[in-house]
mmCIF file of C-alpha atoms and ligand atoms in Angstrom:
data_model
loop_
_atom_site.group_PDB
_atom_site.id
_atom_site.type_symbol
_atom_site.label_atom_id
_atom_site.label_comp_id
_atom_site.label_asym_id
_atom_site.label_seq_id
_atom_site.Cartn_x
_atom_site.Cartn_y
_atom_site.Cartn_z
ATOM 1 C CA MET A 1 0.000 0.000 0.000
ATOM 2 C CA ASN A 2 1.062 3.559 -0.473
ATOM 3 C CA TYR A 3 -0.341 6.874 0.719
ATOM 4 C CA ARG A 4 -2.910 6.974 -2.087
ATOM 5 C CA ASP A 5 -4.703 3.996 -0.586
ATOM 6 C CA TYR A 6 -5.454 6.065 2.507
ATOM 7 C CA LEU A 7 -6.908 9.012 0.603
ATOM 8 C CA SER A 8 -10.638 9.270 -0.001
ATOM 9 C CA ILE A 9 -11.215 12.084 -2.468
ATOM 10 C CA THR A 10 -14.761 12.897 -3.628
ATOM 11 C CA PRO A 11 -15.325 12.290 -7.352
ATOM 12 C CA GLU A 12 -15.928 16.006 -7.948
ATOM 13 C CA ILE A 13 -12.623 16.995 -6.338
ATOM 14 C CA ALA A 14 -10.685 14.169 -7.980
ATOM 15 C CA LYS A 15 -11.967 15.316 -11.371
ATOM 16 C CA ALA A 16 -11.112 18.959 -10.592
ATOM 17 C CA ILE A 17 -7.535 18.028 -9.612
ATOM 18 C CA GLU A 18 -7.184 15.909 -12.738
ATOM 19 C CA GLU A 19 -8.456 18.706 -14.992
ATOM 20 C CA ASN A 20 -6.562 21.540 -13.251
ATOM 21 C CA THR A 21 -9.794 23.171 -12.056
ATOM 22 C CA PRO A 22 -9.011 25.334 -8.984
ATOM 23 C CA VAL A 23 -9.506 23.567 -5.632
ATOM 24 C CA VAL A 24 -9.254 25.101 -2.148
ATOM 25 C CA ALA A 25 -8.581 22.929 0.913
ATOM 26 C CA LEU A 26 -10.329 23.799 4.185
ATOM 27 C CA GLU A 27 -9.510 22.464 7.649
ATOM 28 C CA SER A 28 -11.832 20.845 10.187
ATOM 29 C CA THR A 29 -10.190 21.698 13.527
ATOM 30 C CA ILE A 30 -11.674 25.160 13.148
ATOM 31 C CA LEU A 31 -15.089 23.373 13.033
ATOM 32 C CA SER A 32 -14.706 20.698 15.713
ATOM 33 C CA HIS A 33 -12.550 22.621 18.188
ATOM 34 C CA GLY A 34 -12.747 26.265 17.181
ATOM 35 C CA MET A 35 -16.422 27.200 16.899
ATOM 36 C CA PRO A 36 -19.651 26.266 18.706
ATOM 37 C CA TYR A 37 -22.416 24.120 17.178
ATOM 38 C CA PRO A 38 -24.573 24.933 15.230
ATOM 39 C CA GLU A 39 -22.849 28.169 14.138
ATOM 40 C CA ASN A 40 -19.936 26.084 12.871
ATOM 41 C CA LEU A 41 -22.240 24.046 10.605
ATOM 42 C CA GLU A 42 -23.699 27.158 9.026
ATOM 43 C CA PHE A 43 -20.125 28.420 8.602
ATOM 44 C CA ALA A 44 -18.953 25.125 7.050
ATOM 45 C CA HIS A 45 -21.622 25.318 4.362
ATOM 46 C CA LYS A 46 -21.303 29.042 3.721
ATOM 47 C CA VAL A 47 -17.523 28.940 3.377
ATOM 48 C CA GLU A 48 -17.885 26.212 0.747
ATOM 49 C CA GLU A 49 -20.455 28.339 -1.121
ATOM 50 C CA LEU A 50 -18.070 31.307 -1.118
ATOM 51 C CA VAL A 51 -15.317 29.165 -2.633
ATOM 52 C CA ARG A 52 -17.684 27.977 -5.361
ATOM 53 C CA ALA A 53 -18.839 31.534 -6.074
ATOM 54 C CA GLU A 54 -15.194 32.382 -6.900
ATOM 55 C CA GLY A 55 -14.958 29.500 -9.363
ATOM 56 C CA ALA A 56 -13.101 26.986 -7.197
ATOM 57 C CA ILE A 57 -14.085 23.656 -5.631
ATOM 58 C CA PRO A 58 -13.999 23.410 -1.806
ATOM 59 C CA ALA A 59 -12.228 20.437 -0.207
ATOM 60 C CA THR A 60 -12.784 20.202 3.543
ATOM 61 C CA THR A 61 -10.477 17.605 5.080
ATOM 62 C CA ALA A 62 -10.850 15.236 8.047
ATOM 63 C CA ILE A 63 -9.863 11.767 9.237
ATOM 64 C CA ILE A 64 -12.917 9.488 9.208
ATOM 65 C CA GLY A 65 -13.146 5.695 9.171
ATOM 66 C CA GLY A 66 -9.437 5.116 8.588
ATOM 67 C CA LYS A 67 -9.330 7.455 5.589
ATOM 68 C CA LEU A 68 -7.846 10.855 4.871
ATOM 69 C CA LYS A 69 -10.965 12.563 3.569
ATOM 70 C CA VAL A 70 -10.674 15.233 0.903
ATOM 71 C CA GLY A 71 -14.149 16.715 0.578
ATOM 72 C CA LEU A 72 -16.915 16.024 3.109
ATOM 73 C CA ASN A 73 -20.606 15.416 2.392
ATOM 74 C CA ALA A 74 -23.376 17.058 4.464
ATOM 75 C CA GLU A 75 -23.492 14.160 6.901
ATOM 76 C CA GLU A 76 -19.724 14.237 7.462
ATOM 77 C CA LEU A 77 -19.747 18.015 7.935
ATOM 78 C CA GLU A 78 -22.473 17.576 10.550
ATOM 79 C CA LEU A 79 -20.376 14.909 12.301
ATOM 80 C CA MET A 80 -17.327 17.186 12.446
ATOM 81 C CA CYS A 81 -19.385 20.167 13.618
ATOM 82 C CA LYS A 82 -21.204 18.289 16.394
ATOM 83 C CA GLY A 83 -17.689 17.572 17.600
ATOM 84 C CA GLU A 84 -18.615 14.639 19.855
ATOM 85 C CA ASN A 85 -15.664 12.331 20.375
ATOM 86 C CA ILE A 86 -13.681 14.047 17.627
ATOM 87 C CA ALA A 87 -9.930 14.112 18.227
ATOM 88 C CA LYS A 88 -7.565 16.805 16.976
ATOM 89 C CA ALA A 89 -5.017 15.466 14.528
ATOM 90 C CA SER A 90 -1.702 17.157 14.011
ATOM 91 C CA ARG A 91 1.108 15.434 12.084
ATOM 92 C CA ARG A 92 2.195 13.087 14.881
ATOM 93 C CA ASP A 93 -1.388 11.835 15.357
ATOM 94 C CA VAL A 94 -2.212 10.983 11.746
ATOM 95 C CA ALA A 95 -0.941 7.408 11.579
ATOM 96 C CA VAL A 96 -2.397 6.535 14.980
ATOM 97 C CA TYR A 97 -5.872 7.822 14.151
ATOM 98 C CA LEU A 98 -5.876 6.226 10.701
ATOM 99 C CA ALA A 99 -4.737 2.884 12.075
ATOM 100 C CA THR A 100 -7.238 2.888 14.944
ATOM 101 C CA GLY A 101 -10.214 4.323 13.059
ATOM 102 C CA GLN A 102 -10.546 7.344 15.353
ATOM 103 C CA THR A 103 -12.487 10.264 13.858
ATOM 104 C CA ALA A 104 -10.307 13.368 13.938
ATOM 105 C CA ALA A 105 -10.330 16.981 12.844
ATOM 106 C CA THR A 106 -7.341 18.186 10.861
ATOM 107 C CA THR A 107 -5.161 21.079 11.986
ATOM 108 C CA VAL A 108 -3.311 23.399 9.605
ATOM 109 C CA ALA A 109 -0.356 20.971 9.595
ATOM 110 C CA THR A 110 -2.485 17.943 8.778
ATOM 111 C CA THR A 111 -4.617 19.755 6.228
ATOM 112 C CA MET A 112 -1.427 20.853 4.428
ATOM 113 C CA LEU A 113 -0.178 17.280 4.519
ATOM 114 C CA ILE A 114 -3.416 15.860 3.088
ATOM 115 C CA ALA A 115 -3.768 18.654 0.505
ATOM 116 C CA ASP A 116 -0.235 17.962 -0.694
ATOM 117 C CA MET A 117 -0.915 14.212 -0.978
ATOM 118 C CA ALA A 118 -4.034 14.962 -3.027
ATOM 119 C CA GLY A 119 -2.320 17.591 -5.188
ATOM 120 C CA VAL A 120 -4.228 20.604 -3.819
ATOM 121 C CA ARG A 121 -1.937 23.638 -3.562
ATOM 122 C CA VAL A 122 -4.096 26.299 -1.878
ATOM 123 C CA PHE A 123 -5.691 26.143 1.568
ATOM 124 C CA ALA A 124 -7.767 28.660 3.519
ATOM 125 C CA THR A 125 -7.830 28.701 7.309
ATOM 126 C CA GLY A 126 -8.544 31.160 10.135
ATOM 127 C CA GLY A 127 -5.295 31.426 12.039
ATOM 128 C CA ILE A 128 -2.185 29.267 12.069
ATOM 129 C CA GLY A 129 -0.491 27.699 15.070
ATOM 130 C CA GLY A 130 2.927 29.035 16.009
ATOM 131 C CA VAL A 131 5.498 29.579 18.732
ATOM 132 C CA HIS A 132 3.698 29.859 22.060
ATOM 133 C CA ARG A 133 4.571 32.575 24.525
ATOM 134 C CA GLY A 134 7.131 31.158 26.925
ATOM 135 C CA ALA A 135 8.300 28.570 24.385
ATOM 136 C CA GLN A 136 11.864 29.313 25.516
ATOM 137 C CA GLU A 137 10.919 27.155 28.541
ATOM 138 C CA THR A 138 8.081 24.925 27.365
ATOM 139 C CA MET A 139 9.290 24.208 23.788
ATOM 140 C CA ASP A 140 5.625 24.514 22.769
ATOM 141 C CA ILE A 141 5.848 25.233 19.057
ATOM 142 C CA SER A 142 2.985 24.164 16.821
ATOM 143 C CA ALA A 143 3.731 21.434 14.289
ATOM 144 C CA ASP A 144 2.060 23.780 11.784
ATOM 145 C CA LEU A 145 5.376 25.624 11.435
ATOM 146 C CA GLN A 146 7.384 22.511 10.551
ATOM 147 C CA GLU A 147 4.739 21.643 7.983
ATOM 148 C CA PHE A 148 5.342 25.035 6.371
ATOM 149 C CA ALA A 149 9.013 24.142 6.248
ATOM 150 C CA HIS A 150 8.408 20.976 4.193
ATOM 151 C CA THR A 151 5.039 20.884 2.463
ATOM 152 C CA ASN A 152 4.218 22.636 -0.787
ATOM 153 C CA VAL A 153 0.930 24.347 -0.012
ATOM 154 C CA CYS A 154 -0.014 28.023 0.069
ATOM 155 C CA VAL A 155 -2.008 28.835 3.213
ATOM 156 C CA VAL A 156 -4.189 31.919 3.473
ATOM 157 C CA SER A 157 -4.694 32.953 7.106
ATOM 158 C CA ALA A 158 -5.472 36.044 9.128
ATOM 159 C CA GLY A 159 -2.018 35.636 10.691
ATOM 160 C CA CYS A 160 -2.118 34.185 14.174
ATOM 161 C CA LYS A 161 -3.641 35.066 17.514
ATOM 162 C CA SER A 162 -1.562 36.835 20.076
ATOM 163 C CA ILE A 163 -1.998 33.809 22.342
ATOM 164 C CA LEU A 164 1.266 33.118 20.506
ATOM 165 C CA ASP A 165 4.560 34.963 20.441
ATOM 166 C CA ILE A 166 4.068 36.463 16.993
ATOM 167 C CA GLY A 167 7.622 37.796 16.732
ATOM 168 C CA LEU A 168 9.139 34.382 17.460
ATOM 169 C CA THR A 169 6.670 32.712 15.090
ATOM 170 C CA LEU A 170 7.904 34.950 12.271
ATOM 171 C CA GLU A 171 11.540 34.276 13.222
ATOM 172 C CA TYR A 172 10.891 30.543 13.084
ATOM 173 C CA LEU A 173 9.294 30.824 9.640
ATOM 174 C CA GLU A 174 12.290 32.811 8.428
ATOM 175 C CA THR A 175 14.717 30.178 9.699
ATOM 176 C CA PHE A 176 12.847 27.475 7.804
ATOM 177 C CA GLY A 177 12.694 29.491 4.598
ATOM 178 C CA VAL A 178 8.974 30.190 4.506
ATOM 179 C CA PRO A 179 7.944 33.332 2.603
ATOM 180 C CA VAL A 180 5.391 35.375 4.556
ATOM 181 C CA LEU A 181 3.335 37.529 2.200
ATOM 182 C CA GLY A 182 0.981 40.334 3.216
ATOM 183 C CA TYR A 183 -2.119 40.388 1.068
ATOM 184 C CA GLN A 184 -2.300 44.038 -0.008
ATOM 185 C CA THR A 185 -0.688 45.029 3.285
ATOM 186 C CA GLU A 186 2.760 45.370 4.795
ATOM 187 C CA HIS A 187 1.460 44.387 8.251
ATOM 188 C CA PHE A 188 1.361 40.839 9.547
ATOM 189 C CA PRO A 189 -2.196 40.510 10.873
ATOM 190 C CA ALA A 190 -3.116 39.270 14.366
ATOM 191 C CA PHE A 191 -6.320 37.365 13.666
ATOM 192 C CA TYR A 192 -8.948 39.618 15.348
ATOM 193 C CA CYS A 193 -6.872 42.712 14.606
ATOM 194 C CA GLU A 194 -5.608 44.006 11.270
ATOM 195 C CA GLU A 195 -2.119 44.598 12.609
ATOM 196 C CA SER A 196 0.158 42.748 15.022
ATOM 197 C CA GLY A 197 2.912 45.309 15.324
ATOM 198 C CA TYR A 198 5.095 43.135 13.034
ATOM 199 C CA ASN A 199 5.571 43.548 9.314
ATOM 200 C CA VAL A 200 5.483 40.854 6.660
ATOM 201 C CA ASP A 201 8.485 40.162 4.443
ATOM 202 C CA TYR A 202 6.669 41.151 1.257
ATOM 203 C CA LYS A 203 3.489 42.989 0.453
ATOM 204 C CA VAL A 204 1.712 41.446 -2.562
ATOM 205 C CA SER A 205 -0.683 43.304 -4.830
ATOM 206 C CA GLY A 206 -3.120 40.424 -5.269
ATOM 207 C CA ALA A 207 -3.789 36.811 -6.195
ATOM 208 C CA GLU A 208 -1.866 36.880 -9.453
ATOM 209 C CA GLU A 209 1.350 37.831 -7.692
ATOM 210 C CA VAL A 210 0.901 35.124 -5.049
ATOM 211 C CA ALA A 211 0.364 32.513 -7.790
ATOM 212 C CA LYS A 212 3.566 33.590 -9.542
ATOM 213 C CA ILE A 213 5.546 33.358 -6.299
ATOM 214 C CA MET A 214 4.167 29.864 -5.580
ATOM 215 C CA LYS A 215 5.032 28.664 -9.072
ATOM 216 C CA THR A 216 8.530 30.156 -8.959
ATOM 217 C CA LYS A 217 9.288 28.721 -5.520
ATOM 218 C CA TRP A 218 8.251 25.210 -6.458
ATOM 219 C CA ASP A 219 9.766 25.381 -9.965
ATOM 220 C CA LEU A 220 13.057 26.013 -8.190
ATOM 221 C CA GLY A 221 12.576 22.932 -6.043
ATOM 222 C CA LEU A 222 12.378 25.047 -2.905
ATOM 223 C CA ALA A 223 10.146 22.764 -0.875
ATOM 224 C CA GLY A 224 7.791 24.167 1.703
ATOM 225 C CA GLY A 225 4.739 26.331 2.072
ATOM 226 C CA VAL A 226 3.889 29.937 1.411
ATOM 227 C CA LEU A 227 2.066 31.851 4.131
ATOM 228 C CA VAL A 228 -0.316 34.616 3.097
ATOM 229 C CA GLY A 229 -1.374 37.016 5.848
ATOM 230 C CA ASN A 230 -4.778 38.371 4.944
ATOM 231 C CA PRO A 231 -6.072 40.907 7.465
ATOM 232 C CA ILE A 232 -9.564 40.705 8.938
ATOM 233 C CA PRO A 233 -11.900 43.135 7.097
ATOM 234 C CA HIS A 234 -11.652 46.556 8.763
ATOM 235 C CA GLU A 235 -15.295 46.651 9.849
ATOM 236 C CA TRP A 236 -14.861 43.398 11.793
ATOM 237 C CA SER A 237 -11.488 44.233 13.315
ATOM 238 C CA MET A 238 -11.588 44.194 17.132
ATOM 239 C CA ASP A 239 -10.102 46.654 19.591
ATOM 240 C CA HIS A 240 -6.681 45.229 20.411
ATOM 241 C CA LYS A 241 -6.749 46.330 24.068
ATOM 242 C CA TYR A 242 -10.033 44.501 24.588
ATOM 243 C CA ILE A 243 -8.872 41.335 22.880
ATOM 244 C CA ASP A 244 -5.409 41.434 24.512
ATOM 245 C CA ALA A 245 -7.017 41.616 27.961
ATOM 246 C CA ALA A 246 -9.044 38.484 27.177
ATOM 247 C CA ILE A 247 -5.945 36.726 25.830
ATOM 248 C CA ASP A 248 -3.914 37.602 28.937
ATOM 249 C CA LYS A 249 -6.686 36.290 31.176
ATOM 250 C CA ALA A 250 -6.940 33.067 29.138
ATOM 251 C CA LEU A 251 -3.162 32.526 29.357
ATOM 252 C CA GLU A 252 -3.325 33.043 33.134
ATOM 253 C CA MET A 253 -6.166 30.500 33.458
ATOM 254 C CA ALA A 254 -4.273 27.944 31.350
ATOM 255 C CA LYS A 255 -1.302 28.293 33.685
ATOM 256 C CA GLU A 256 -3.454 27.932 36.797
ATOM 257 C CA LYS A 257 -5.147 24.812 35.445
ATOM 258 C CA GLY A 258 -1.860 23.303 34.257
ATOM 259 C CA ILE A 259 -3.109 22.960 30.663
ATOM 260 C CA HIS A 260 -0.378 21.802 28.293
ATOM 261 C CA GLY A 261 0.358 19.912 25.081
ATOM 262 C CA LYS A 262 -2.277 19.633 22.367
ATOM 263 C CA LYS A 263 -4.981 20.900 24.747
ATOM 264 C CA THR A 264 -3.320 24.326 25.023
ATOM 265 C CA THR A 265 -4.551 25.891 21.795
ATOM 266 C CA PRO A 266 -8.180 24.643 22.047
ATOM 267 C CA PHE A 267 -8.318 25.727 25.721
ATOM 268 C CA LEU A 268 -7.079 29.230 24.950
ATOM 269 C CA LEU A 269 -9.439 29.591 21.981
ATOM 270 C CA ALA A 270 -12.487 28.427 23.955
ATOM 271 C CA THR A 271 -11.641 30.641 26.935
ATOM 272 C CA ILE A 272 -11.188 33.735 24.779
ATOM 273 C CA LYS A 273 -14.524 32.972 23.157
ATOM 274 C CA ASP A 274 -16.205 32.697 26.584
ATOM 275 C CA LEU A 275 -14.595 35.893 27.849
ATOM 276 C CA THR A 276 -15.543 37.952 24.805
ATOM 277 C CA GLY A 277 -18.999 36.486 24.229
ATOM 278 C CA GLY A 278 -20.297 36.542 20.691
ATOM 279 C CA ASP A 279 -18.055 39.421 19.567
ATOM 280 C CA SER A 280 -15.044 37.305 18.846
ATOM 281 C CA LEU A 281 -17.087 34.582 17.134
ATOM 282 C CA ALA A 282 -18.625 37.064 14.693
ATOM 283 C CA SER A 283 -15.169 38.400 13.813
ATOM 284 C CA ASN A 284 -13.772 34.878 13.559
ATOM 285 C CA LEU A 285 -16.461 33.903 11.034
ATOM 286 C CA GLN A 286 -15.870 36.986 8.918
ATOM 287 C CA LEU A 287 -12.097 36.678 8.750
ATOM 288 C CA ALA A 288 -12.389 33.017 7.771
ATOM 289 C CA TYR A 289 -14.866 33.881 4.987
ATOM 290 C CA ASN A 290 -12.499 36.555 3.776
ATOM 291 C CA ASN A 291 -9.603 34.059 3.720
ATOM 292 C CA ALA A 292 -11.681 31.577 1.718
ATOM 293 C CA VAL A 293 -12.441 34.213 -0.916
ATOM 294 C CA VAL A 294 -8.779 35.247 -1.243
ATOM 295 C CA ALA A 295 -7.610 31.619 -1.318
ATOM 296 C CA SER A 296 -10.095 30.918 -4.109
ATOM 297 C CA LYS A 297 -8.782 33.843 -6.139
ATOM 298 C CA ILE A 298 -5.232 32.521 -5.637
ATOM 299 C CA ALA A 299 -6.312 29.007 -6.678
ATOM 300 C CA VAL A 300 -7.886 30.428 -9.836
ATOM 301 C CA GLU A 301 -4.686 32.331 -10.705
ATOM 302 C CA TYR A 302 -2.445 29.384 -9.828
ATOM 303 C CA ALA A 303 -4.408 27.094 -12.159
ATOM 304 C CA LYS A 304 -3.530 29.532 -14.994
ATOM 305 C CA VAL A 305 0.246 29.619 -14.405
ATOM 306 C CA LYS A 306 0.956 26.165 -13.042
HETATM 307 N N1 PSU B 401 -5.517 29.126 15.982
HETATM 308 C C1 PSU B 401 -6.719 29.695 15.806
HETATM 309 N N2 PSU B 401 -7.772 28.918 15.503
HETATM 310 C C2 PSU B 401 -7.653 27.563 15.339
HETATM 311 C C3 PSU B 401 -6.362 26.976 15.502
HETATM 312 C C4 PSU B 401 -5.334 27.797 15.820
HETATM 313 O O1 PSU B 401 -6.838 30.897 15.953
HETATM 314 O O2 PSU B 401 -8.660 26.870 15.065
HETATM 315 C C5 PSU B 401 -6.204 25.503 15.292
HETATM 316 C C6 PSU B 401 -5.695 25.248 13.866
HETATM 317 O O3 PSU B 401 -6.249 24.035 13.391
HETATM 318 C C7 PSU B 401 -4.201 25.082 14.078
HETATM 319 C C8 PSU B 401 -4.166 24.380 15.429
HETATM 320 O O4 PSU B 401 -3.565 24.336 13.085
HETATM 321 O O5 PSU B 401 -5.199 24.998 16.172
HETATM 322 C C9 PSU B 401 -2.839 24.473 16.106
HETATM 323 O O6 PSU B 401 -2.823 23.650 17.205
HETATM 324 P P1 PSU B 401 -1.437 23.372 17.976
HETATM 325 O O7 PSU B 401 -1.052 24.712 18.550
HETATM 326 O O8 PSU B 401 -1.762 22.356 19.024
HETATM 327 O O9 PSU B 401 -0.461 22.900 16.936
HETATM 328 MN MN1 MN B 402 1.599 22.701 21.083
#
């Protein structure tokens, strides 16, 4: 057996990949562990509609029934959104969950991995994992960053949350040769906020330029991802003092409760959501929609130059 035997790609997506029709990968951790039910289900369907409206085919990924799923039907989306007994699969978990038949949501790292196996080059998410604050002591660095170092997928995100050390996250990406592009901005975004206080390496004018950079990088044999920082739309951007206070409180609670390992990110995300009520959820939905639209435009342009 080889990796292809573990992939379960819907006929529509398989045909699109075969015919060089644009496809956009979408992750499921954002559904199972990042948003409440049933808002996440409405989001899961709407984000797929937005991708289609741009002329691309959506491919939400998950691990179900011992398969790496590329494209989920309505029933499978419902399963992932209800989130009951759904594990979170980063790279180190993939083989275990496949071998044991555990249902699992895919993180940025795992979605990149599966997209690459399937031949999908563009992926839209909310925020990426990164170097956690205090990583100098804990060594808590998301496997997402190593995936960027190795796997040829362009990921459109709204940057990362300041639950992370954003400066160190950018340093890490630099060390591993990952281009960080600002979509029509020179600022690296901080998820709920348009700016993080850090700049990107390169500001790009639009999707066409991103597609050219992807093609050039991979033509050269420079393995690894491309990270596009796409800021949250201005009208949905949150006050950074308000959101920082919630983040600080969440970090304090995580420390008190001794939360660590793979539980850290979901705990922080859920706590911030509780502390900020519906405000942060509304912004989260909007930035993810915005990323899906930009990723679709990039997929359309990449299909032309590839
Ligand atoms: N950050 C967010 N929202 C998310 C995640 C991160 O703002 O939903 C999820 C993504 O799936 C990301 C994962 O890949 O958490 C990172 O988890 P960890 O830090 O355990 O690698
Ligand atoms: Mn971690």
